[in-house]
Amino acid sequence: MGDKISRGLLRSRERTFKALSDGTRLEIIEYLKDGERCVCEIIPHIGKAQSTTSKNLGILFRAGILDKREDGKKTFYRIKNPEIFRLMKDADSLNLKDLASVSETVDALRRAIEG
Amino acid sequence: MGDKISRGLLRSRERTFKALSDGTRLEIIEYLKDGERCVCEIIPHIGKAQSTTSKNLGILFRAGILDKREDGKKTFYRIKNPEIFRLMKDADSLNLKDLASVSETVDALRRAIEG
DNA sequence: TAGACATATTCCAATATCTAGATATATAAC
DNA sequence: GTTATATATCTAGATATTGGAATATGTCTA
């Protein structure tokens, strides 16, 4: 209990969460859920400029979230570690519990009014 | 496979990760690991201005990560849902796997050089 | 070899957001 | 009135996001 957490661990958490705190990058991750895709597919799917998409891919790559493979003139990105999806699921379940408690509150209010 | 993720889910993930993408806020979360603390304890522990700390507490509260309870003239904050620590663990294990692969690489290089 | 293509990278500009501190005010409890 | 806290305003600096344009690299192809 109460163990001091290392600065380094905090900093790497921050880096990870920062990489994930952008909608465009979250969409890229979702798009790669089913397997690797070449940049030429990712760009039109995301619908942003080439430089923008390339920069975001670089951010995810440097954060250790994506991996890449070059084949001829194409580059394919993929999820480096599927554990990232557990992170997503955990985030979702946190958010869903929030929604659930809101809906419980709404239900309670409804009962109070109608009942 | 390939199910379209809802915009709403993406947006709430983004909100969650954004709230977690700041070192000060990560420290607050760590500080609350062992139970609730009043703002009067959190401020000196974090070592930032009162307004700054209060703002960060508000961000975590509005993101659904912290809960609060008022007692007299004091306010106590606590972790709303301990699942948040699973998120932290997941982030750590992603990062540690990265470190592991770096250290494997270093080891391989060392073997190659030293024979 | 010349040229087309895929991608990364860099530079630039515009805009937006974040972070923090300082200060002041509002509220409620003591 | 003092204390604890939240909130708002203002400032200032830092960082992020995007697009555009240009450039560099490397690969494939005619």
Tab-separated table of C-alpha atoms (C1' of nucleotides) in Angstrom:
chain	number	residue	atom	x	y	z
A	1	MET	CA	0.000	0.000	0.000
A	2	GLY	CA	1.090	3.528	-0.651
A	3	ASP	CA	4.167	2.511	-2.602
A	4	LYS	CA	5.703	5.494	-4.313
A	5	ILE	CA	5.214	5.162	-8.021
A	6	SER	CA	8.258	5.903	-10.121
A	7	ARG	CA	8.449	9.100	-12.133
A	8	GLY	CA	9.352	7.022	-15.158
A	9	LEU	CA	6.237	4.917	-14.945
A	10	LEU	CA	4.104	8.021	-14.599
A	11	ARG	CA	5.794	9.562	-17.598
A	12	SER	CA	5.270	6.541	-19.767
A	13	ARG	CA	1.627	6.355	-18.740
A	14	GLU	CA	1.297	9.979	-19.700
A	15	ARG	CA	2.889	9.319	-23.079
A	16	THR	CA	0.578	6.407	-23.753
A	17	PHE	CA	-2.568	8.258	-22.765
A	18	LYS	CA	-1.489	11.302	-24.726
A	19	ALA	CA	-1.082	9.238	-27.860
A	20	LEU	CA	-4.584	7.907	-27.306
A	21	SER	CA	-6.205	11.232	-26.535
A	22	ASP	CA	-6.950	12.196	-30.106
A	23	GLY	CA	-9.966	11.148	-32.134
A	24	THR	CA	-8.087	10.729	-35.394
A	25	ARG	CA	-5.607	8.393	-33.779
A	26	LEU	CA	-8.346	6.395	-32.065
A	27	GLU	CA	-9.960	5.932	-35.456
A	28	ILE	CA	-6.711	4.686	-36.925
A	29	ILE	CA	-6.440	2.137	-34.143
A	30	GLU	CA	-9.990	0.962	-34.763
A	31	TYR	CA	-9.295	0.708	-38.469
A	32	LEU	CA	-6.339	-1.556	-37.782
A	33	LYS	CA	-8.357	-3.826	-35.538
A	34	ASP	CA	-8.791	-6.486	-38.198
A	35	GLY	CA	-5.216	-6.512	-39.396
A	36	GLU	CA	-2.565	-4.523	-41.097
A	37	ARG	CA	-3.343	-1.852	-43.674
A	38	CYS	CA	-1.138	0.074	-45.998
A	39	VAL	CA	-0.877	3.831	-45.616
A	40	CYS	CA	-2.542	4.149	-49.013
A	41	GLU	CA	-5.674	2.615	-47.464
A	42	ILE	CA	-5.459	4.448	-44.164
A	43	ILE	CA	-5.278	7.913	-45.708
A	44	PRO	CA	-8.590	7.775	-47.614
A	45	HIS	CA	-10.284	5.956	-44.781
A	46	ILE	CA	-9.358	8.635	-42.285
A	47	GLY	CA	-10.061	11.399	-44.762
A	48	LYS	CA	-7.332	13.781	-43.693
A	49	ALA	CA	-4.314	15.137	-45.520
A	50	GLN	CA	-1.395	12.853	-46.269
A	51	SER	CA	0.961	14.794	-44.019
A	52	THR	CA	-1.548	14.787	-41.187
A	53	THR	CA	-2.179	11.066	-41.389
A	54	SER	CA	1.498	10.280	-41.702
A	55	LYS	CA	2.225	12.392	-38.648
A	56	ASN	CA	-0.446	10.645	-36.612
A	57	LEU	CA	0.852	7.246	-37.693
A	58	GLY	CA	4.284	8.361	-36.574
A	59	ILE	CA	2.960	9.389	-33.163
A	60	LEU	CA	1.302	6.012	-32.653
A	61	PHE	CA	4.399	4.225	-33.891
A	62	ARG	CA	6.748	6.135	-31.616
A	63	ALA	CA	4.402	5.564	-28.688
A	64	GLY	CA	4.880	1.842	-29.261
A	65	ILE	CA	1.265	1.277	-30.192
A	66	LEU	CA	1.725	0.493	-33.880
A	67	ASP	CA	4.271	-1.518	-35.748
A	68	LYS	CA	5.099	-1.227	-39.420
A	69	ARG	CA	6.391	-3.341	-42.257
A	70	GLU	CA	7.618	-2.163	-45.599
A	71	ASP	CA	6.902	-4.112	-48.748
A	72	GLY	CA	8.042	-2.618	-51.999
A	73	LYS	CA	6.879	0.923	-52.156
A	74	LYS	CA	4.147	0.415	-49.633
A	75	THR	CA	4.193	0.574	-45.859
A	76	PHE	CA	1.821	-1.472	-43.771
A	77	TYR	CA	0.911	-0.547	-40.226
A	78	ARG	CA	-0.557	-2.860	-37.684
A	79	ILE	CA	-1.380	-2.996	-34.002
A	80	LYS	CA	1.817	-3.874	-32.212
A	81	ASN	CA	0.252	-5.391	-29.160
A	82	PRO	CA	-3.394	-6.426	-29.051
A	83	GLU	CA	-3.417	-5.580	-25.354
A	84	ILE	CA	-4.205	-2.068	-26.537
A	85	PHE	CA	-7.758	-3.275	-27.046
A	86	ARG	CA	-8.011	-4.253	-23.420
A	87	LEU	CA	-7.180	-0.645	-22.663
A	88	MET	CA	-10.021	0.404	-24.948
A	89	LYS	CA	-12.412	-2.051	-23.359
A	90	ASP	CA	-11.509	-0.859	-19.894
A	91	ALA	CA	-12.045	2.740	-20.926
A	92	ASP	CA	-15.396	1.792	-22.430
A	93	SER	CA	-16.515	-0.082	-19.377
A	94	LEU	CA	-15.624	2.856	-17.171
A	95	ASN	CA	-17.731	5.047	-19.412
A	96	LEU	CA	-20.570	2.575	-19.647
A	97	LYS	CA	-20.748	2.292	-15.888
A	98	ASP	CA	-21.127	6.028	-15.838
A	99	LEU	CA	-23.984	5.802	-18.262
A	100	ALA	CA	-25.546	3.031	-16.223
A	101	SER	CA	-25.490	5.124	-13.078
A	102	VAL	CA	-27.035	8.023	-14.964
A	103	SER	CA	-29.781	5.781	-16.204
A	104	GLU	CA	-30.337	4.428	-12.700
A	105	THR	CA	-30.721	7.983	-11.505
A	106	VAL	CA	-33.174	8.740	-14.268
A	107	ASP	CA	-35.131	5.612	-13.419
A	108	ALA	CA	-35.212	6.547	-9.754
A	109	LEU	CA	-36.472	10.033	-10.593
A	110	ARG	CA	-39.110	8.579	-12.875
A	111	ARG	CA	-40.344	6.247	-10.137
A	112	ALA	CA	-40.400	9.128	-7.686
A	113	ILE	CA	-42.497	11.246	-10.026
A	114	GLU	CA	-44.788	8.675	-11.566
A	115	GLY	CA	-45.004	6.256	-8.713
B	1	MET	CA	-15.281	-8.269	-37.161
B	2	GLY	CA	-15.097	-4.842	-38.641
B	3	ASP	CA	-18.075	-3.565	-36.704
B	4	LYS	CA	-18.330	0.186	-37.038
B	5	ILE	CA	-17.579	1.758	-33.723
B	6	SER	CA	-19.969	4.488	-32.683
B	7	ARG	CA	-18.853	8.092	-32.721
B	8	GLY	CA	-20.072	8.404	-29.176
B	9	LEU	CA	-17.898	5.617	-27.910
B	10	LEU	CA	-14.876	7.118	-29.650
B	11	ARG	CA	-15.627	10.477	-28.138
B	12	SER	CA	-15.919	9.115	-24.641
B	13	ARG	CA	-12.674	7.182	-25.038
B	14	GLU	CA	-11.049	10.392	-26.147
B	15	ARG	CA	-12.409	12.244	-23.126
B	16	THR	CA	-11.156	9.562	-20.769
B	17	PHE	CA	-7.686	9.394	-22.274
B	18	LYS	CA	-7.456	13.171	-22.377
B	19	ALA	CA	-8.220	13.383	-18.684
B	20	LEU	CA	-5.447	10.864	-18.080
B	21	SER	CA	-2.869	12.468	-20.331
B	22	ASP	CA	-1.473	14.871	-17.774
B	23	GLY	CA	1.164	14.100	-15.188
B	24	THR	CA	-0.412	16.156	-12.424
B	25	ARG	CA	-3.696	14.343	-12.798
B	26	LEU	CA	-2.004	10.954	-12.876
B	27	GLU	CA	-0.315	11.870	-9.620
B	28	ILE	CA	-3.633	12.804	-8.085
B	29	ILE	CA	-5.036	9.431	-9.074
B	30	GLU	CA	-2.065	7.663	-7.515
B	31	TYR	CA	-2.467	9.688	-4.372
B	32	LEU	CA	-6.069	8.587	-4.061
B	33	LYS	CA	-5.179	4.939	-4.516
B	34	ASP	CA	-5.439	4.188	-0.810
B	35	GLY	CA	-8.670	6.010	-0.182
B	36	GLU	CA	-10.312	9.377	-0.110
B	37	ARG	CA	-8.446	12.542	0.697
B	38	CYS	CA	-9.638	16.016	1.341
B	39	VAL	CA	-8.614	18.801	-1.006
B	40	CYS	CA	-6.644	20.296	1.855
B	41	GLU	CA	-4.382	17.231	1.738
B	42	ILE	CA	-4.245	16.949	-2.019
B	43	ILE	CA	-3.066	20.507	-2.588
B	44	PRO	CA	0.151	20.296	-0.544
B	45	HIS	CA	0.849	16.789	-1.770
B	46	ILE	CA	0.681	17.850	-5.397
B	47	GLY	CA	2.517	21.073	-4.688
B	48	LYS	CA	0.682	23.275	-7.140
B	49	ALA	CA	-1.488	26.316	-6.642
B	50	GLN	CA	-4.930	25.912	-5.135
B	51	SER	CA	-6.667	27.012	-8.307
B	52	THR	CA	-4.581	24.667	-10.421
B	53	THR	CA	-5.263	21.670	-8.229
B	54	SER	CA	-8.943	22.463	-7.970
B	55	LYS	CA	-9.153	22.705	-11.738
B	56	ASN	CA	-7.469	19.350	-12.200
B	57	LEU	CA	-9.758	17.757	-9.633
B	58	GLY	CA	-12.685	19.180	-11.557
B	59	ILE	CA	-11.417	17.696	-14.805
B	60	LEU	CA	-11.083	14.251	-13.248
B	61	PHE	CA	-14.472	14.585	-11.600
B	62	ARG	CA	-16.207	15.635	-14.787
B	63	ALA	CA	-14.506	12.820	-16.668
B	64	GLY	CA	-16.177	10.427	-14.268
B	65	ILE	CA	-12.903	9.256	-12.777
B	66	LEU	CA	-13.262	10.781	-9.324
B	67	ASP	CA	-16.164	11.101	-6.983
B	68	LYS	CA	-16.508	13.574	-4.160
B	69	ARG	CA	-18.184	13.911	-0.830
B	70	GLU	CA	-18.629	17.026	1.180
B	71	ASP	CA	-18.378	17.025	4.917
B	72	GLY	CA	-18.672	20.321	6.657
B	73	LYS	CA	-16.295	22.745	5.061
B	74	LYS	CA	-14.147	20.044	3.571
B	75	THR	CA	-14.447	18.144	0.340
B	76	PHE	CA	-13.122	14.630	-0.014
B	77	TYR	CA	-12.278	13.144	-3.358
B	78	ARG	CA	-11.926	9.474	-4.083
B	79	ILE	CA	-11.530	7.108	-7.000
B	80	LYS	CA	-14.995	6.545	-8.361
B	81	ASN	CA	-14.326	3.193	-9.914
B	82	PRO	CA	-11.276	1.117	-9.066
B	83	GLU	CA	-11.334	-0.214	-12.610
B	84	ILE	CA	-9.297	2.857	-13.425
B	85	PHE	CA	-6.327	0.993	-12.000
B	86	ARG	CA	-6.795	-1.785	-14.491
B	87	LEU	CA	-6.418	0.893	-17.141
B	88	MET	CA	-3.171	1.957	-15.505
B	89	LYS	CA	-1.942	-1.608	-15.316
B	90	ASP	CA	-2.751	-2.156	-18.961
B	91	ALA	CA	-0.857	0.965	-19.915
B	92	ASP	CA	2.077	-0.141	-17.793
B	93	SER	CA	2.165	-3.593	-19.258
B	94	LEU	CA	2.124	-2.177	-22.775
B	95	ASN	CA	5.071	-0.012	-21.833
B	96	LEU	CA	6.916	-2.750	-20.026
B	97	LYS	CA	6.624	-5.038	-23.021
B	98	ASP	CA	8.209	-2.278	-25.018
B	99	LEU	CA	11.056	-2.066	-22.551
B	100	ALA	CA	11.440	-5.828	-22.655
B	101	SER	CA	11.817	-5.806	-26.410
B	102	VAL	CA	14.339	-2.992	-26.201
B	103	SER	CA	16.356	-4.933	-23.678
B	104	GLU	CA	16.192	-8.025	-25.882
B	105	THR	CA	17.581	-5.948	-28.709
B	106	VAL	CA	20.346	-4.607	-26.520
B	107	ASP	CA	21.187	-8.110	-25.392
B	108	ALA	CA	21.312	-9.345	-28.965
B	109	LEU	CA	23.640	-6.513	-29.948
B	110	ARG	CA	25.855	-7.211	-26.974
B	111	ARG	CA	26.132	-10.867	-27.930
B	112	ALA	CA	26.911	-9.909	-31.515
B	113	ILE	CA	29.691	-7.558	-30.430
B	114	GLU	CA	31.216	-9.479	-27.581
B	115	GLY	CA	30.997	-12.769	-29.400
C	1	DT	C1'	18.121	5.374	-66.962
C	2	DA	C1'	14.051	8.226	-66.529
C	3	DG	C1'	9.855	8.617	-64.427
C	4	DA	C1'	5.856	7.430	-61.635
C	5	DC	C1'	4.454	6.190	-57.115
C	6	DA	C1'	4.270	5.659	-51.780
C	7	DT	C1'	5.630	7.512	-47.806
C	8	DA	C1'	8.083	10.249	-44.467
C	9	DT	C1'	9.678	14.488	-43.162
C	10	DT	C1'	10.183	19.295	-42.802
C	11	DC	C1'	8.803	24.014	-42.878
C	12	DC	C1'	5.261	27.248	-42.483
C	13	DA	C1'	1.088	29.349	-40.972
C	14	DA	C1'	-3.302	29.300	-38.576
C	15	DT	C1'	-5.910	27.953	-34.945
C	16	DA	C1'	-7.027	25.723	-30.905
C	17	DT	C1'	-6.194	23.779	-26.605
C	18	DC	C1'	-3.626	23.123	-22.348
C	19	DT	C1'	-1.294	24.363	-18.141
C	20	DA	C1'	-0.251	27.073	-14.558
C	21	DG	C1'	-0.180	30.955	-11.582
C	22	DA	C1'	-2.235	35.012	-9.702
C	23	DT	C1'	-6.061	37.240	-8.117
C	24	DA	C1'	-10.659	37.875	-6.929
C	25	DT	C1'	-15.154	36.459	-5.831
C	26	DA	C1'	-18.967	33.324	-4.208
C	27	DT	C1'	-20.658	29.998	-1.058
C	28	DA	C1'	-21.258	27.415	2.839
C	29	DA	C1'	-19.681	25.776	7.231
C	30	DC	C1'	-17.708	26.686	11.481
D	1	DG	C1'	-15.045	36.605	10.560
D	2	DT	C1'	-12.258	32.788	9.199
D	3	DT	C1'	-11.714	28.524	6.664
D	4	DA	C1'	-12.226	25.306	2.683
D	5	DT	C1'	-13.270	25.036	-1.795
D	6	DA	C1'	-15.014	26.136	-6.340
D	7	DT	C1'	-15.190	29.127	-9.980
D	8	DA	C1'	-14.075	32.885	-13.001
D	9	DT	C1'	-10.975	36.064	-15.208
D	10	DC	C1'	-6.676	37.234	-17.023
D	11	DT	C1'	-2.167	36.448	-18.583
D	12	DA	C1'	1.432	33.924	-20.625
D	13	DG	C1'	3.763	30.291	-22.424
D	14	DA	C1'	3.750	25.783	-24.248
D	15	DT	C1'	1.967	22.266	-27.028
D	16	DA	C1'	-1.181	20.201	-30.406
D	17	DT	C1'	-3.715	19.791	-34.766
D	18	DT	C1'	-4.278	20.462	-39.370
D	19	DG	C1'	-3.320	21.579	-44.069
D	20	DG	C1'	-0.281	22.873	-47.696
D	21	DA	C1'	3.747	22.760	-50.147
D	22	DA	C1'	8.090	21.183	-50.846
D	23	DT	C1'	11.605	17.801	-50.499
D	24	DA	C1'	13.982	13.374	-49.747
D	25	DT	C1'	14.080	8.436	-50.152
D	26	DG	C1'	13.254	4.269	-51.890
D	27	DT	C1'	10.777	1.113	-55.034
D	28	DC	C1'	8.812	-0.361	-59.011
D	29	DT	C1'	8.203	0.022	-64.076
D	30	DA	C1'	8.541	1.373	-68.835
